[in-house]
Structures are given as C-alpha cells and as structure tokens.
PDB file of C-alpha atoms in Angstrom:
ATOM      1  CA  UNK A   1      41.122 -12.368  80.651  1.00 76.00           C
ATOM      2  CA  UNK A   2      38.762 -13.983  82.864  1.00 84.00           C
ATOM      3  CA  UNK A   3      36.357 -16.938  81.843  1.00 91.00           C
ATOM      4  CA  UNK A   4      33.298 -15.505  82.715  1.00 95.00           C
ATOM      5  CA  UNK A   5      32.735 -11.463  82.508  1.00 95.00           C
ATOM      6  CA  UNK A   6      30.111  -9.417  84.231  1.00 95.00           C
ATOM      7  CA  UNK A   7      29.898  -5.621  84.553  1.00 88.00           C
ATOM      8  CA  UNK A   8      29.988  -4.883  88.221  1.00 84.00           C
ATOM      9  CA  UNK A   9      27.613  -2.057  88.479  1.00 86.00           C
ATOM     10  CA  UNK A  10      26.173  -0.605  90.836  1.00 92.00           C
ATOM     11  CA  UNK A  11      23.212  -0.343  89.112  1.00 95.00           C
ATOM     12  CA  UNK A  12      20.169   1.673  90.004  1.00 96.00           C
ATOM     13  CA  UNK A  13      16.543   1.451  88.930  1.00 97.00           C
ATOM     14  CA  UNK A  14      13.459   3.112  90.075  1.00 97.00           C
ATOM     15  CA  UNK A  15      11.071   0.503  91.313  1.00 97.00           C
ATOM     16  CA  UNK A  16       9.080  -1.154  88.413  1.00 97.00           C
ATOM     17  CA  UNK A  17      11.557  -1.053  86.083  1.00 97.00           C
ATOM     18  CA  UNK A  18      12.748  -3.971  84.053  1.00 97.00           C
ATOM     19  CA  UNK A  19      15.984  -4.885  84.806  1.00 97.00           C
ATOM     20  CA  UNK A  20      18.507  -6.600  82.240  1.00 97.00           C
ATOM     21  CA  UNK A  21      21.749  -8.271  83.971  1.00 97.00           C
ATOM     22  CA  UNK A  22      24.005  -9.972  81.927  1.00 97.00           C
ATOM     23  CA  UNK A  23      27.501 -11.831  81.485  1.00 97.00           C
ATOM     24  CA  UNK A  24      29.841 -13.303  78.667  1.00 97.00           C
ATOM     25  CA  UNK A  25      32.081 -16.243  78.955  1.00 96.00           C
ATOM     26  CA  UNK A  26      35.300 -17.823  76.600  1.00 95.00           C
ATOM     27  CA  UNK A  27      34.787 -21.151  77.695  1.00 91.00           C
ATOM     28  CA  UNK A  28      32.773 -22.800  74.990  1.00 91.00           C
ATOM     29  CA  UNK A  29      32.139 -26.016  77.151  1.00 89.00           C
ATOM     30  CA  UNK A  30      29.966 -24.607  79.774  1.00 90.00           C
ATOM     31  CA  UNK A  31      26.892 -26.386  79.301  1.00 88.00           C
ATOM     32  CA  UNK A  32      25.042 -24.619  82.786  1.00 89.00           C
ATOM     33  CA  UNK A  33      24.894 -21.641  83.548  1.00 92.00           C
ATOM     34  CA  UNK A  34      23.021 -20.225  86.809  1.00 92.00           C
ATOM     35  CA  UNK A  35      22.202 -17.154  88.306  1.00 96.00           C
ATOM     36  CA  UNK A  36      22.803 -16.498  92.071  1.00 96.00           C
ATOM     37  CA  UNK A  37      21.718 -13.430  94.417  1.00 97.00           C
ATOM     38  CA  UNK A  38      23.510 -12.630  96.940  1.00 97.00           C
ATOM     39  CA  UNK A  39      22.538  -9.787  99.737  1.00 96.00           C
ATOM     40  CA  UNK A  40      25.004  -8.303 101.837  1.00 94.00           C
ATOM     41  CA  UNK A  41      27.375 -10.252 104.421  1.00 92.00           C
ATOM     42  CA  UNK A  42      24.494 -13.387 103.199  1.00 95.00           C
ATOM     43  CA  UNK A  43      25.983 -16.503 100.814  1.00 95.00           C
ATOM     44  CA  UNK A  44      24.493 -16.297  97.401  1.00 95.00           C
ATOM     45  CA  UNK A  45      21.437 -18.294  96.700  1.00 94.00           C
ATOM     46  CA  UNK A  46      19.835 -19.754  93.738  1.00 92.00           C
ATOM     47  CA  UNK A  47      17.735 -18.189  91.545  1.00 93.00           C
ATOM     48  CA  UNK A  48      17.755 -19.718  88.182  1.00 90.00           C
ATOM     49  CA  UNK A  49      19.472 -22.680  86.557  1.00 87.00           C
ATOM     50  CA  UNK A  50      19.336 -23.397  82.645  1.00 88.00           C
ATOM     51  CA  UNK A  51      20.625 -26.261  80.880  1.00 84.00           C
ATOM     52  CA  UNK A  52      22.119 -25.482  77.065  1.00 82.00           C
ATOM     53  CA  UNK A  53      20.194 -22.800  75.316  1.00 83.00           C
ATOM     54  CA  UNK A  54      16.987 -20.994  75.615  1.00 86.00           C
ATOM     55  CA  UNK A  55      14.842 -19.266  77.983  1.00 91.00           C
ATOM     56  CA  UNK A  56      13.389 -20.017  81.099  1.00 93.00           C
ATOM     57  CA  UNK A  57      10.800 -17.863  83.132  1.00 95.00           C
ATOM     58  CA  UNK A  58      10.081 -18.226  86.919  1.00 94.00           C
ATOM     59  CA  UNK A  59       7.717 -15.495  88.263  1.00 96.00           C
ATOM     60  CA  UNK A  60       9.121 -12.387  87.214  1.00 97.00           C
ATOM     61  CA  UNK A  61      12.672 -13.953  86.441  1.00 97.00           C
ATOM     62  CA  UNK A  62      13.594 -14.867  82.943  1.00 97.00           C
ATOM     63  CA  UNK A  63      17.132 -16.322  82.196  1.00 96.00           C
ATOM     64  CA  UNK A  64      18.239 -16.477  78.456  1.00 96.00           C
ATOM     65  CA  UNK A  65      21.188 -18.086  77.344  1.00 95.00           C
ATOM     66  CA  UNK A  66      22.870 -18.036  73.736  1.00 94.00           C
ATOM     67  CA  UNK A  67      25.492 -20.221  73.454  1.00 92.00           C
ATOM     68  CA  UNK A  68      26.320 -18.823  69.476  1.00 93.00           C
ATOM     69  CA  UNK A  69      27.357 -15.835  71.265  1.00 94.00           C
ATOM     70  CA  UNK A  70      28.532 -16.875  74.669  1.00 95.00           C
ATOM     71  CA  UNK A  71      26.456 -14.368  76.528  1.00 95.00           C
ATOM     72  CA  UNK A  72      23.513 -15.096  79.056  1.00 96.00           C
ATOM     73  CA  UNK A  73      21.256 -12.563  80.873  1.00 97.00           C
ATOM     74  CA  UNK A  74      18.647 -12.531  83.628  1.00 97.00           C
ATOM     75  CA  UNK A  75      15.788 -10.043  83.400  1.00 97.00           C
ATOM     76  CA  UNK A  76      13.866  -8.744  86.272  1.00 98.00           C
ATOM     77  CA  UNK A  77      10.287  -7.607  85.744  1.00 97.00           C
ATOM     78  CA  UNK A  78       8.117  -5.045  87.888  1.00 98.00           C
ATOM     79  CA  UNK A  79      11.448  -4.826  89.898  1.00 97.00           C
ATOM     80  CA  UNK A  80      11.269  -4.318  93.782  1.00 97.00           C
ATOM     81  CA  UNK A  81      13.051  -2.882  96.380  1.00 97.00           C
ATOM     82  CA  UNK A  82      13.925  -6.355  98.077  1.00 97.00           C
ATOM     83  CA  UNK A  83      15.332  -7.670  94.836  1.00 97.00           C
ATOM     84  CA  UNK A  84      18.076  -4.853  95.759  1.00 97.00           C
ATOM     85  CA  UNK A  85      21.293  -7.246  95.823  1.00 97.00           C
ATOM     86  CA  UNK A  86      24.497  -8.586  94.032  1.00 97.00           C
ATOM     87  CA  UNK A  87      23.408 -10.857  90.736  1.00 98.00           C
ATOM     88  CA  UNK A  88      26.052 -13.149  89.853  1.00 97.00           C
ATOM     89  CA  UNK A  89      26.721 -15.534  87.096  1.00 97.00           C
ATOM     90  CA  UNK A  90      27.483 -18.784  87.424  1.00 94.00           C
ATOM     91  CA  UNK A  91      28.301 -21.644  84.717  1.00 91.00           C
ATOM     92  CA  UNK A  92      29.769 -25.018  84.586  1.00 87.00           C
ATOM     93  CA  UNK A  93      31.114 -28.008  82.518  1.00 82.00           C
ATOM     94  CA  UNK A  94      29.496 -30.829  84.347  1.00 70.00           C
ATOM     95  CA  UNK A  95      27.346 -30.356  87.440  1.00 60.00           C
ATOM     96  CA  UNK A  96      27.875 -31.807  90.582  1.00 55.00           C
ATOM     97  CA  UNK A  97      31.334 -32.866  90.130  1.00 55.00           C
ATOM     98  CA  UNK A  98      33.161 -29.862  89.357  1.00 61.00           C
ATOM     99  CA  UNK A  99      33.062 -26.411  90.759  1.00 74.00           C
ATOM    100  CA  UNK A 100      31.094 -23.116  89.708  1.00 87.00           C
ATOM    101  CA  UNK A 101      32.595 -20.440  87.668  1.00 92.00           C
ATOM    102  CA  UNK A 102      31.070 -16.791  89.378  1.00 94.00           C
ATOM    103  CA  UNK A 103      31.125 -13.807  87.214  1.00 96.00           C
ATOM    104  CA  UNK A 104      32.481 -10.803  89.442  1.00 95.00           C
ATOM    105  CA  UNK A 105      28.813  -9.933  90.164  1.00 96.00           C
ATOM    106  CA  UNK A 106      26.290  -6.789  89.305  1.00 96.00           C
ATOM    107  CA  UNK A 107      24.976  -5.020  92.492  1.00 96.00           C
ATOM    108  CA  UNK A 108      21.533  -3.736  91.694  1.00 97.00           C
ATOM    109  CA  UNK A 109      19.873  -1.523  93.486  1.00 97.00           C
ATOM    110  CA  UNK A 110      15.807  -0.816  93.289  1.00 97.00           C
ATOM    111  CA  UNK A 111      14.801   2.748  94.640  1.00 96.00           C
ATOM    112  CA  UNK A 112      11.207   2.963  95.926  1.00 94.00           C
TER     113      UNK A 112
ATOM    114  CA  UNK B   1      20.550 -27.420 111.268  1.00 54.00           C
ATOM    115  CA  UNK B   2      18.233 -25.938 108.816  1.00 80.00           C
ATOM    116  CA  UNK B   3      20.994 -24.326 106.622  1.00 93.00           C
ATOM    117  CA  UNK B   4      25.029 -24.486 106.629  1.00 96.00           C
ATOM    118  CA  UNK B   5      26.945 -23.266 109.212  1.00 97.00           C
ATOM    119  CA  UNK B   6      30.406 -21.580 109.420  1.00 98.00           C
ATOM    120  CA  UNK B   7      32.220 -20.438 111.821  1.00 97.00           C
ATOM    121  CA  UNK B   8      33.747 -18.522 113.134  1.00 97.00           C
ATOM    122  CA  UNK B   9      31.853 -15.631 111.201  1.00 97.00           C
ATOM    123  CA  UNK B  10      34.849 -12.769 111.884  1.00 97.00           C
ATOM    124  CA  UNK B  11      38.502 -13.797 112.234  1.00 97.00           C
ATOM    125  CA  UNK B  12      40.900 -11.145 112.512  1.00 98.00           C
ATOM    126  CA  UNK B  13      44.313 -12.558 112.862  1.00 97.00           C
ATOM    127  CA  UNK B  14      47.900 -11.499 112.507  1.00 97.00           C
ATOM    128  CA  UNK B  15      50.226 -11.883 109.683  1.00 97.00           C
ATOM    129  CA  UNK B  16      51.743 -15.551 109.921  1.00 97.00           C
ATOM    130  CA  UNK B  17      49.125 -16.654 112.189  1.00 98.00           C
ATOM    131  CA  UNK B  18      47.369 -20.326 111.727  1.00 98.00           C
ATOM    132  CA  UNK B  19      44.025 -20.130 110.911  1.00 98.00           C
ATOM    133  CA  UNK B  20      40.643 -22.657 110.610  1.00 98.00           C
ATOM    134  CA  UNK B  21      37.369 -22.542 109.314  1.00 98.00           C
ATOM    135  CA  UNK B  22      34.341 -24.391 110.140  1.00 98.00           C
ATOM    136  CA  UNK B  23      31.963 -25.315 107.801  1.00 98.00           C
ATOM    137  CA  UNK B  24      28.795 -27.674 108.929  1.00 97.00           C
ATOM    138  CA  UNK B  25      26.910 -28.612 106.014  1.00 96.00           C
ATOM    139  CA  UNK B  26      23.145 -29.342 105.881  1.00 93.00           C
ATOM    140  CA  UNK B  27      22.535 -32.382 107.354  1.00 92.00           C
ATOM    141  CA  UNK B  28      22.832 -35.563 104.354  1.00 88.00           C
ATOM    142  CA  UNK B  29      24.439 -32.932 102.035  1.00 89.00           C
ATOM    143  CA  UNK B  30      27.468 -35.382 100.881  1.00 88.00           C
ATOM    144  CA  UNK B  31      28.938 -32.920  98.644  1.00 89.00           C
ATOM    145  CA  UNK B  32      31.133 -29.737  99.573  1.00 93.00           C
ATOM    146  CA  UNK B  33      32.822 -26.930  98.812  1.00 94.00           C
ATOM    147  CA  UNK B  34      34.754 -23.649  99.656  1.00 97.00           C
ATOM    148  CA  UNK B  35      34.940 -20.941  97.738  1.00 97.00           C
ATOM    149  CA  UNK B  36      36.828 -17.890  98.328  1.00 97.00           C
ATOM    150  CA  UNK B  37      35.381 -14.190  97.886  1.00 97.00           C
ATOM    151  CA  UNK B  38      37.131 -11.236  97.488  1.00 96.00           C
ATOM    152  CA  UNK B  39      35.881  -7.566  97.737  1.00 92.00           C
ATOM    153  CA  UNK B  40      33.772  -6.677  94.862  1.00 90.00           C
ATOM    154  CA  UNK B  41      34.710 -10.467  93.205  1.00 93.00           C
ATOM    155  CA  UNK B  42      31.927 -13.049  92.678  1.00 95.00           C
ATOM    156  CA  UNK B  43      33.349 -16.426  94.714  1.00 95.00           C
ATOM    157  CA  UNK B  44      36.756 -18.239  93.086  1.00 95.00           C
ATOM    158  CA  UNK B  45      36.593 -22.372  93.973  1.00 93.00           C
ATOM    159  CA  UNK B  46      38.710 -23.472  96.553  1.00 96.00           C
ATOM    160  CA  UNK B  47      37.764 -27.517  96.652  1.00 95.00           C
ATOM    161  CA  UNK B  48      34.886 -30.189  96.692  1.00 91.00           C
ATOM    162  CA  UNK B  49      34.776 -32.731  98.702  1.00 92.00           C
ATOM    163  CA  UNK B  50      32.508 -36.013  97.702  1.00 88.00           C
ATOM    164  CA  UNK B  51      32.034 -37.581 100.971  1.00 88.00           C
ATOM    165  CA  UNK B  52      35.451 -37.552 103.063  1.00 90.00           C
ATOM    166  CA  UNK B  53      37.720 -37.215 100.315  1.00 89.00           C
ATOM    167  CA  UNK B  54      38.782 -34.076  97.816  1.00 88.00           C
ATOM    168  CA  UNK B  55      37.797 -34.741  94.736  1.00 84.00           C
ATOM    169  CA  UNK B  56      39.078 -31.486  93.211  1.00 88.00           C
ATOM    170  CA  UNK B  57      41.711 -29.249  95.183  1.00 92.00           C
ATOM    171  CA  UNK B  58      42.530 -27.825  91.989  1.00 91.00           C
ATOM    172  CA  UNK B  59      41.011 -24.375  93.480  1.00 93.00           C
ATOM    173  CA  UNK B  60      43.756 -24.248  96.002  1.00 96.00           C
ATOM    174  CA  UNK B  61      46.648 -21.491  95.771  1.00 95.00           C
ATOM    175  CA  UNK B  62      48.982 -23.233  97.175  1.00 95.00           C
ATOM    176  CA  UNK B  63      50.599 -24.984 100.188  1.00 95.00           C
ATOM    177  CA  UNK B  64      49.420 -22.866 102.840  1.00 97.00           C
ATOM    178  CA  UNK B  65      45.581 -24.078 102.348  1.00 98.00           C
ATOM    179  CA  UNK B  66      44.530 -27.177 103.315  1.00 96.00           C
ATOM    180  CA  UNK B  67      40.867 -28.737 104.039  1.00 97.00           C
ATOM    181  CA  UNK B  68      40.074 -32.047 106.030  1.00 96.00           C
ATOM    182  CA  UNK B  69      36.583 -33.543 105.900  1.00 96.00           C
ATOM    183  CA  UNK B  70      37.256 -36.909 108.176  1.00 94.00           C
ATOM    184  CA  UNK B  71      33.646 -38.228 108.696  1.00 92.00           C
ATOM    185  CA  UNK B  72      32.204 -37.237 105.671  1.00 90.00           C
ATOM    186  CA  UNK B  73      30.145 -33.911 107.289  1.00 93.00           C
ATOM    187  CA  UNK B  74      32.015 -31.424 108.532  1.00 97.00           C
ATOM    188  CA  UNK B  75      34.677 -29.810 107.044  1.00 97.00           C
ATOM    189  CA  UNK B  76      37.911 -27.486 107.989  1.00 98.00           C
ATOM    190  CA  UNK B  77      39.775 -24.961 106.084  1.00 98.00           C
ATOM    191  CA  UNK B  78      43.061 -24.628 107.299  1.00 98.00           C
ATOM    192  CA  UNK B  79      45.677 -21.783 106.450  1.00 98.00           C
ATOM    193  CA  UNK B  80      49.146 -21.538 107.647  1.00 97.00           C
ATOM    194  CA  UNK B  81      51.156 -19.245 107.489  1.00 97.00           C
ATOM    195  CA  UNK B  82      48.549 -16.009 106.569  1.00 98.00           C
ATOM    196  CA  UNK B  83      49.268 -13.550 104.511  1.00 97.00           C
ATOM    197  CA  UNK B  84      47.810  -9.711 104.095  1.00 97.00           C
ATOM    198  CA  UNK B  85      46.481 -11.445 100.344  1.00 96.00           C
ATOM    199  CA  UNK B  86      44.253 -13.916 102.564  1.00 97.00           C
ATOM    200  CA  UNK B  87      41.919 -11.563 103.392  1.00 98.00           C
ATOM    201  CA  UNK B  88      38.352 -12.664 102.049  1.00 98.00           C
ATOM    202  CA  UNK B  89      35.183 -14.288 102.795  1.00 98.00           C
ATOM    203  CA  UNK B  90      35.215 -18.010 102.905  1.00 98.00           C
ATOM    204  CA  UNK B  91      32.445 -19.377 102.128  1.00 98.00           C
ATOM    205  CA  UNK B  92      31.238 -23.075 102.433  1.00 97.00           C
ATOM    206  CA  UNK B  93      28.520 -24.537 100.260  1.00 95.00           C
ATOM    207  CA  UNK B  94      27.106 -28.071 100.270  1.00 92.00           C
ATOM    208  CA  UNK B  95      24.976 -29.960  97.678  1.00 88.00           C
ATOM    209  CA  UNK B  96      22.899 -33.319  97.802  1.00 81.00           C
ATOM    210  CA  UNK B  97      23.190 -36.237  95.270  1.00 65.00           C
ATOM    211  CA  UNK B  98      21.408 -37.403  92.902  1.00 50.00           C
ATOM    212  CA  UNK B  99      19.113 -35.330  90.945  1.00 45.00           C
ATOM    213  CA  UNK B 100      19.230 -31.981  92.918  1.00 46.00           C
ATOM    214  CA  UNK B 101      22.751 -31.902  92.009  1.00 46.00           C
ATOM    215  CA  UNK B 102      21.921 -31.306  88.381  1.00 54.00           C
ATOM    216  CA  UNK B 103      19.848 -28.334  89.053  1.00 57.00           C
ATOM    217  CA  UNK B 104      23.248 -26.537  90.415  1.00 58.00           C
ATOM    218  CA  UNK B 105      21.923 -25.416  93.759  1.00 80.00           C
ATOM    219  CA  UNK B 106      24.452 -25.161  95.890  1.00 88.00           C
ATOM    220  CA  UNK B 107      23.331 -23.984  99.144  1.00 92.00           C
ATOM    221  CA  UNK B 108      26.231 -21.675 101.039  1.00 95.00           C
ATOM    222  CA  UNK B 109      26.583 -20.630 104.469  1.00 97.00           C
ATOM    223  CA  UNK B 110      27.054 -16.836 105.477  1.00 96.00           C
ATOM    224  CA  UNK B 111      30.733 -16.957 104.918  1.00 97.00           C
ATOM    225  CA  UNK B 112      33.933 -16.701 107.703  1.00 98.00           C
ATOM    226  CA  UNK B 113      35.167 -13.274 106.837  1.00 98.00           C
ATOM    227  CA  UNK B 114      38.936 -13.191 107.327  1.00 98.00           C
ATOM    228  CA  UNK B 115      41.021 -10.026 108.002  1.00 98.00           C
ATOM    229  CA  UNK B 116      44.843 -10.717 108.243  1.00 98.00           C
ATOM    230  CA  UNK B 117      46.630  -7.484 109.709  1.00 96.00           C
TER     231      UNK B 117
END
C-alpha cells in the first residue's frame, strides 16, 4: 500500500464548477502537506502549502487538511479552463531536509 | 537563469547504455533534488543534496544511479548500465534556505524524459 493515495482521474468538469480533489495518507507523522499542479511535459509547481490542520484559502483555492482522518483536499472554485492539469499531493515529515511524498496525481480537466 | 534547467530534455538511449542528466538550479538555490516520474505516477525522490554533498540518497534504487554536485550548483544524474525499467521523467528541483524552505516550494525544472529501448 502506498503512503499517500490519490484517485487518478481523469476528471472532467464543465467550466464553473467547483472542483473537490483529494488524497489519504498512512503516515501519521506528516506534518505538511502541499498541493502541486503540474501541466503537461511542465514540472509541477506550487499551489498551496499547509502546516498541521485546518484550512487555508488563496483566491479561489482552498486546501483542508484533517489529520484525525488522514485525508486532505483542495477545492477549486468558479473552475477554468487553464486550471485544466494534473493536481498532486504532496506531504512531508520535516521540510527542507527531507524529500516530498507525491500522491499519484488527479488530472482534471475544465470544458468551456 | 530565471528558472531550473535540465538537460538534455529527450534522451533516447539503448539498453545498457550510460546515461547523464543535467540539472542547473536557480541561481543561490543551495538545496536539490531529483525525483523520478513515471507514466501516470506523481514524482518518487531520488536524492537531496545540501550544498555539494547528499544528504539523503535514500531515494536511490540501487547501484546503477549515482548523482555528483561538486561546486555546490549544478548537479548530474548518472545511470549505468540502463535498463527498459529506467524509462521516466527526471526531474530536478531546487529550494532556497532559510524561511522559504518551510513553505515547501520546491521549484522543478521541465524534466529529462528518458526512453531506454
């Protein structure tokens, strides 16, 4: 079983919708957890970083994170055609010094 | 440059074949890593380099992969001896000190995509 689980989609939403990615994990002692987007033959790219629990909203990204029940998610809002990409999970232990675990990735994709 | 660099960005090599990577990190970035990234996989840790040594190789798979940073900025995967099972994306990422680290944000280059026939 792997650490970190994430359905791999594809997933398609008209554009507007609200989107819901998520991921669970086994590893109790992540403490980070991130989520990257990544667009084809492109490296991924921050979107979202969240210490612990809780929420945390940038624009029309909000990451949640419930450590209780080892599952995080990232929800899209008034979803666009350019947000059409691969979402992927990351987490850690301790930051900087040790690497990322990636979920496997969702691949969204918005229609206009 | 203005982001990380890798090259080269296709390598198509034969079965047995040696094989490096480039990876030029943004410029002051002392931290790196490569990843690995299969088809339809999110990226699997390779090793992280803190300056010009490995601080974790634990991502490894074995013998056949090596990775030198000698002046503390750029960096070379090696892989002897390819196999079919080699066949990914590599990508590079780098990171700054201090606070930005905490926030996570690695920056990654485009990836070297590697095809071993």
């Amino acid at each position: 079983q792997k650490e970190v689980e994430q359905d791999p989609g594809p997933l398609s939403v008209p554009e507007g919708a609200i989107v819901s990615l998520n991921c669970t994990y086994s590893n109790s002692a992540f403490q980070y957890f991130m989520w990257y987007r990544q667009y084809s033959r492109k490296g991924p790219e921050l979107l979202m970083y969240t210490y612990s629990s809780g929420n945390k909203e940038d624009g029309r990204f909000t990451a949640q994170v419930d450590k209780s029940s080892k599952y995080i998610s990232l929800f899209i809002r008034d979803s666009q055609p350019s947000d059409s990409a691969t979402y992927l999970c990351a987490m850690s232990l301790i930051m900087g010094r040790r690497a990322l675990t990636f979920g496997s990735g969702t691949r969204l994709q918005v229609q206009p | 440059g203005a982001g990380v660099s890798q090259t080269p960005s296709n390598k198509v090599t034969e079965k047995g074949k040696y094989v490096e990577l480039r990876c030029d990190p943004i410029s002051g970035h002392t931290a790196l890593y490569w990843y690995r990234q299969s088809l339809g996989q999110g990226p699997e840790f390779l090793i992280y380099f803190q300056g010009t040594g490995a601080a974790d190789d634990s991502g490894l798979p074995n013998d056949r992969f090596f990775a030198v940073r000698p002046e503390g900025s750029v960096s070379t995967l090696k892989i002897q001896r390819t196999e079919r099972g080699d066949s990914a994306v590599y990508l590079c990422a780098s990171s700054s000190t201090g606070d930005r680290e905490r926030t996570g944000e690695l920056f990654f280059g485009e990836g070297s995509r590697l095809t071993v026939l």
